[in-house]
Amino acid sequence: ATKTYFKMKLSTLNLVISIICVLFTTIVHCTEFENPYKVLGISKTASNEEIKKAYKHPDKNSAPEANEKFMSIKQAYELLSNPLKKERFDKYGTVDETHQNDFHNHFHQFKSYFQHFNEYSYQGFQEEEKFLSKHRISYRYYSNNILPKTYKKPYLIYAYSSYCYICFKKASIWKDAVQDLEPLGYGIATVNDVFDGDLLDNLRVPSLPSILVVVEGRIIHFRTESSLLDSKMIRHFALNAIPTHFITRINDYPALRRFLDQWEVSNKISILILSQKENPRMRHLLNAMQFSTFAKFGYFYLTDSTDSKAIKSALNIQYSNHDHIMIFNDNPQNGPVARLVLNSGSKRQEMEQIINLINHHKFLSMPRISSTEYFDEICPVSSRSYKQICVILPVMESDADKDFIKTFRRFVIGFKNTLHNENFHFSYIYINQQWDFMEKFTDLITPSDNEKDGKTIDILVLWRYENDRTKVMWLPDAWTNDESKISIFADSLLNNLDKVVAGSLKLTKTAKIIPLKDEYYPSWFTRFSHNTIRAIEMFWYHFTKKEALPVLSATFTFIFILFIGYLLNYLKPSLNKTKVGEKDKNKNVSTEYNWHPDDPKISKKGTLDGSRQVLTKEQKCWKDMEPLLHELRAETYYGMIRLLKPGCRSLVILVDEESKDILLKQFATYVWPLRNNKTFSFGYLMVNKNLSFFRLLLEHTLPAQEGDGTNVKNSMVNRLKDINPKQTLGTVIAICGWKLYFSMYHPMHVNPRRRDVLGFDDSDEYTESENEYENNTTDGRSRRHLLRHVKKNCAIKLEEVLDGLPNWIDRIFKYFSKELKMSVELEGLKKATEKNERLMSELKWIRGDVTQRISNDIKNSKRDTNSMEVKFKMFSRKKILCVGKGEPIGKVDGTKVYFHYETYLPDKIYSGDEFPSDPSLYTCIDSTRRSWPKGFGREMEIVIGKQFQLEFFEYAISTMKSGEVAFFDAAPNIIANYATVSSRLRDMVKRETDNKKSNEPHISSCCGNSLKHGTGYEELDKWNENPIALRFKFEITKIMFPGTYDPDDWQLDDTDKLSRAESLRLEGNSLVTQKDYEGAIEKYGRALTLIDQLLLKETPKSSEYLAIDMLNIPLYSNLSLCFLKLNKTRDCIKTATEALKRDPKCEKALYRRAEGYINEWQLQEAEADLEALKNISPENIQLYKIGMGKVNEARVKHQQTQAKYAKKMFPNANINKE
């Protein structure tokens, strides 16, 4: 038993020791395995390119750890470069494949059997198997090579299996498609499910065989039945899968100009493709995608249109049946730098020609280093024996450094045209955009004692001998922006560069290269939108019908439940509101007789609840009535009362600042049914400011008290001098200004102290007892009884003062209300406010007592439609002479109206209400029916809503009908700027008449003259000094509503004017090419007029003014050409001078003015312009020589002409040629 126990103990101990050894071995094994990310020094999100860059062989070292370090780096790189191993390590933290390898080893024992089975079953497909295996790829090759390339080239992938009969049956169709697509540069690949099933899972291939395209990192599957598959369908699918945003469609000649002029902004060459096919061919789409980083591609569809013919003529295209490819650099005005005509050769040969052509002209003459990709192409890594020297001009992205770029680009173009040295690569870089990159180089600048004057700049010269290392040298003050010193600096720079190549000037300093910022990297919004669209497309594909039905069912069920719940809640009666209403109805809010809204005893909750019950109704009524309610004051007195027509009345309510919001809304609710009644107008009176006016009304209406004597007026003053304004709130007065009577509604107000029932004798002071009240009234007992009854039952609140207003309004309509006579014509408003006394006298416009101050205030006030219409109604009268047809024109914006008008000036100021009808008492100062100088000689036109300067004309015309003739008597305060408008119209007619007599075209628009020194017309100056009312006679001849006519240039807004000016310029250019110079002058003149109108809105010499004024330069320059062609040399010189005033370096204007001077025999001026042209643009030396030849020829001809005339005058004299 003891031995047995001892053996059991020993076996247990051995088992524990074995387990411990196994655990120790596992821990040691896990410890020895290093993290590959830490070994390479990268993060888990690193891309394949970053992994390749991190994999470097360590420097040679004799230390024993060097070999181990290299092995660990190699193992880490092999693990992370294999996508399967990398994915397994990221998921499980290990790459142990022992068991999987064992399984595969066991499977390989049966490999020969399955191979024999395959050959037996699919005999005859060996050729297809061989062709498919030719393009077969693995998961690792797809991840490391194909996927990054899909952003430059799409890949067409065919998924099949060695055990799929249909796959090999369709292989012949696949072969035909590949033979068509592969020569064009389309990527081709195949995936075998037997060997690369993980890759098919990653590509989400649902079945075999399957065809898909991988482009820009996304997968597009070809959905069709296998039985319907053919090679043509595959080609169409491959074509449609290519993104089309790499090619810009060009539809007309202006679009072509804009496309070619984008080289400076895009930093790319422009490649133009012209073809007779409506859509671009596949080869062009593939090339555009491949070279999208360095080139912009445009496609123009050649047709028989005018734009197509113009482009053919401009680009010298003779054969329209072939595709034309043209490359433009940073000088598009000089034409294409290279062109190619595709003659329908072999696909591979044509693609090679296109690619070679683009690679040879891949960059601009002097490109900008804007990204790492640009830097790698411009400054490639080169060996010591064949150095590639990169010459970089570092500048700031500002207007101050643009001259450096411009002059340096001219130098580079001349250098490439003469020397053709391929070892030098010229470019420039924005320091502020690439500061991190340039910081490594700016640290190597040697400090200089000389101060920079801003006219010179340093140049960076570098040689890149490794991917991240470069040799650097700075050339101090190597370039200038001074035009006169360019040749000196150019010779010095060439000398230094020759020394660098020869080795006498060595690049000694070393700098490290860091990645550059991509200046054209899309913004976060662009990337977000792009990714969102892609996600939706991917979701739409992978969201199958089986998955869609449950999701849609759950979504619609949830929406249906919400709808039912909302519907039940809407139909449920509001019990809480009913209970709250009953509670408020039985609740006595206040037992106090003072109904003032600030009473602290009034419950705020009750007030709010009460207002809530009528909130919707009040809002509706207030929205309609608010524009119709006007304050009665001195300015509106005549409009609301004195000038009312017969049968019209004004309803005015008395309010103060505290009760205004409450009473006006209640008043609006009660008078809302009368809003469409044209015999009523509505307003309110601020009783605190105009209490004296209300007292004056009552002084002549209430009877005198007994015992007051015969002085009734004094009696009224004594009784009404202590009116409490609070007790007059809510009083409504219906005033008829025509017959001078009024009716009044007054609520019953009660106070517990001594106060009159109507409140007119109330006082803010109170007596000690009511006996005094009894003694001072004849019927004190009855009135005291009435007061007690009212105090108990009828405490009137502010919200209840207008409850009886509807009954009173009904009595007004039935003439049951008492009418009180106004014997003083309501002059109380004038007496009430002394501050408004002057304004009241000024508003009596019919007597002509208006001052220039009121005119200026109205003229400078903001344009408000409602307020302006009220002013026009108040201060004008209309008399119809001939009734028109149809409806009034109305205020429909954009309506064009043609009309005649005449302006009559009275011989004197009349004191009556209306002008006399005798026409001999007027003088006609303006007329559209009379010819110049007695009138304008043509009908006028106005567009409603376009802010005509004389706003009264627009108002008057809007009230008339077609064919109507009417008189309008207008006060001077609404036609204050009539003198200005009339003088401008006269000046325009006078200028046009003078131009017709002199046969000179009108080029630019007229600018408004100032009235500072008078208008230039005596009758207008006199009226401007002493303005009085005028009579206008209008006759409507024609009405054109919006949409029935084309708007004129002056009707356009600022943006449309700019667009119209540009289109007119292009139309003029087209007419110049057709040699229609007269038509071109008309187009350019209209464009100048539009720009002149825009300049009138800007401050002179401001940045906006100067920017708009620069648009005149090409217009004046082109005008000078047209005048030169028409032999109008003076006009040519004049317009060219206008262009040179704005840009003294305008080469075209200089040359054309020189030609004009030559035709005018002003040879010295012509030589001066040609010399200036030579200094500004040295490359135009040939043009300078041609011009000087014309000058010498003209000088000789001039001398011969003089000699000829001298010989005729002096036949016997001996005259030499000199």
Short mmCIF file of C-alpha atoms in Angstrom, two decimals, residues 91-245:
data_model
loop_
_atom_site.label_atom_id
_atom_site.label_comp_id
_atom_site.label_asym_id
_atom_site.label_seq_id
_atom_site.Cartn_x
_atom_site.Cartn_y
_atom_site.Cartn_z
CA LYS A 91 -6.96 39.63 -35.31
CA TYR A 92 -5.18 37.02 -33.18
CA GLY A 93 -1.72 38.48 -32.47
CA THR A 94 0.03 35.40 -33.92
CA VAL A 95 0.86 33.77 -37.24
CA ASP A 96 1.06 30.16 -36.07
CA GLU A 97 0.00 28.00 -39.06
CA THR A 98 1.11 24.61 -37.82
CA HIS A 99 -2.30 23.01 -37.86
CA GLN A 100 -3.34 24.60 -41.09
CA ASN A 101 -0.15 23.45 -42.76
CA ASP A 102 -0.74 19.94 -41.50
CA PHE A 103 -4.20 20.01 -43.02
CA HIS A 104 -2.86 21.23 -46.35
CA ASN A 105 -0.09 18.62 -46.26
CA HIS A 106 -2.68 15.89 -45.80
CA PHE A 107 -4.72 17.38 -48.65
CA HIS A 108 -1.73 17.34 -50.99
CA GLN A 109 -1.67 13.57 -50.79
CA PHE A 110 -4.85 13.55 -52.95
CA LYS A 111 -3.68 16.34 -55.28
CA SER A 112 -2.67 14.01 -58.12
CA TYR A 113 -6.02 12.26 -57.99
CA PHE A 114 -8.00 15.49 -58.34
CA GLN A 115 -5.70 16.70 -61.08
CA HIS A 116 -6.39 13.51 -63.05
CA PHE A 117 -10.10 13.95 -62.42
CA ASN A 118 -9.94 17.51 -63.70
CA GLU A 119 -8.16 16.54 -66.89
CA TYR A 120 -10.63 13.76 -67.53
CA SER A 121 -13.75 15.90 -66.98
CA TYR A 122 -12.77 19.13 -68.82
CA GLN A 123 -10.81 17.83 -71.77
CA GLY A 124 -10.26 20.48 -74.48
CA PHE A 125 -9.95 23.46 -72.14
CA GLN A 126 -6.17 23.34 -71.68
CA GLU A 127 -5.73 26.40 -73.91
CA GLU A 128 -8.33 28.39 -71.94
CA GLU A 129 -6.72 27.31 -68.66
CA LYS A 130 -3.36 28.49 -69.95
CA PHE A 131 -4.78 31.87 -71.05
CA LEU A 132 -6.59 32.44 -67.76
CA SER A 133 -3.52 31.54 -65.72
CA LYS A 134 -1.52 34.09 -67.69
CA HIS A 135 -3.21 36.98 -65.83
CA ARG A 136 -3.86 35.14 -62.57
CA ILE A 137 -3.10 37.17 -59.45
CA SER A 138 -2.84 36.37 -55.75
CA TYR A 139 -4.22 38.16 -52.72
CA ARG A 140 -0.82 39.63 -51.94
CA TYR A 141 -0.25 40.92 -55.46
CA TYR A 142 -3.73 42.43 -55.54
CA SER A 143 -3.24 44.30 -52.25
CA ASN A 144 0.30 45.53 -52.90
CA ASN A 145 0.20 46.28 -56.63
CA ILE A 146 -3.21 46.34 -58.27
CA LEU A 147 -5.28 48.13 -55.62
CA PRO A 148 -3.01 51.24 -55.44
CA LYS A 149 -2.90 51.43 -59.24
CA THR A 150 -6.69 51.50 -59.60
CA TYR A 151 -6.63 55.25 -58.95
CA LYS A 152 -4.76 55.69 -62.24
CA LYS A 153 -5.95 52.68 -64.24
CA PRO A 154 -9.08 50.49 -63.92
CA TYR A 155 -8.70 46.70 -63.69
CA LEU A 156 -11.09 44.19 -65.21
CA ILE A 157 -11.08 40.94 -63.18
CA TYR A 158 -12.48 37.54 -64.17
CA ALA A 159 -13.29 35.18 -61.28
CA TYR A 160 -13.36 31.45 -62.10
CA SER A 161 -12.60 28.05 -60.66
CA SER A 162 -10.68 25.04 -61.95
CA TYR A 163 -13.77 22.91 -61.28
CA CYS A 164 -16.27 25.26 -63.01
CA TYR A 165 -17.38 24.03 -66.43
CA ILE A 166 -19.22 27.27 -67.33
CA CYS A 167 -16.13 29.29 -66.42
CA PHE A 168 -14.04 27.58 -69.09
CA LYS A 169 -16.92 27.66 -71.54
CA LYS A 170 -17.07 31.45 -71.27
CA ALA A 171 -13.29 31.80 -71.40
CA SER A 172 -13.34 32.36 -75.17
CA ILE A 173 -15.64 35.37 -74.71
CA TRP A 174 -13.31 36.68 -72.02
CA LYS A 175 -10.36 36.19 -74.35
CA ASP A 176 -11.97 38.28 -77.12
CA ALA A 177 -12.72 41.10 -74.68
CA VAL A 178 -9.17 41.04 -73.30
CA GLN A 179 -7.65 41.26 -76.76
CA ASP A 180 -9.67 44.44 -77.35
CA LEU A 181 -9.11 46.10 -73.97
CA GLU A 182 -5.53 45.23 -73.08
CA PRO A 183 -3.89 47.15 -75.96
CA LEU A 184 -5.75 50.28 -74.83
CA GLY A 185 -4.13 50.13 -71.39
CA TYR A 186 -6.99 48.54 -69.48
CA GLY A 187 -5.76 46.43 -66.54
CA ILE A 188 -6.55 42.71 -66.83
CA ALA A 189 -6.52 40.11 -64.05
CA THR A 190 -8.02 36.72 -63.21
CA VAL A 191 -8.62 35.02 -59.86
CA ASN A 192 -8.88 31.24 -59.35
CA ASP A 193 -11.15 30.25 -56.51
CA VAL A 194 -9.12 27.11 -55.83
CA PHE A 195 -5.92 29.01 -55.04
CA ASP A 196 -7.19 32.46 -53.97
CA GLY A 197 -10.58 31.96 -52.38
CA ASP A 198 -9.80 34.62 -49.74
CA LEU A 199 -9.39 37.21 -52.46
CA LEU A 200 -12.80 36.35 -53.93
CA ASP A 201 -14.31 36.71 -50.46
CA ASN A 202 -12.71 40.13 -50.20
CA LEU A 203 -14.11 41.05 -53.61
CA ARG A 204 -17.55 39.76 -52.51
CA VAL A 205 -17.99 37.57 -55.56
CA PRO A 206 -21.41 35.89 -55.21
CA SER A 207 -21.05 33.21 -57.90
CA LEU A 208 -18.77 31.86 -60.60
CA PRO A 209 -17.98 32.90 -63.25
CA SER A 210 -18.08 36.58 -62.34
CA ILE A 211 -16.69 39.76 -63.92
CA LEU A 212 -15.95 42.93 -62.03
CA VAL A 213 -14.02 46.20 -62.34
CA VAL A 214 -11.90 47.73 -59.61
CA VAL A 215 -11.55 51.49 -60.12
CA GLU A 216 -10.47 54.14 -57.60
CA GLY A 217 -10.44 51.47 -54.88
CA ARG A 218 -14.10 50.50 -55.30
CA ILE A 219 -15.55 47.35 -56.79
CA ILE A 220 -18.20 47.37 -59.55
CA HIS A 221 -19.79 44.05 -60.43
CA PHE A 222 -21.09 43.11 -63.86
CA ARG A 223 -24.65 41.89 -63.41
CA THR A 224 -25.96 39.71 -66.20
CA GLU A 225 -26.90 36.15 -66.81
CA SER A 226 -24.10 33.84 -67.93
CA SER A 227 -26.09 32.61 -70.90
CA LEU A 228 -26.40 36.16 -72.31
CA LEU A 229 -22.75 37.09 -71.84
CA ASP A 230 -20.72 38.20 -74.89
CA SER A 231 -17.58 40.23 -75.53
CA LYS A 232 -19.45 43.35 -76.64
CA MET A 233 -21.31 43.52 -73.34
CA ILE A 234 -18.02 43.23 -71.48
CA ARG A 235 -16.53 46.09 -73.48
CA HIS A 236 -19.54 48.32 -72.76
CA PHE A 237 -19.36 47.46 -69.07
CA ALA A 238 -15.64 48.28 -68.97
CA LEU A 239 -16.27 51.62 -70.71
CA ASN A 240 -19.11 52.65 -68.40
CA ALA A 241 -17.08 51.78 -65.31
CA ILE A 242 -14.44 54.42 -66.10
CA PRO A 243 -15.15 57.72 -64.26
CA THR A 244 -16.03 60.56 -66.62
CA HIS A 245 -15.05 63.46 -64.35
#
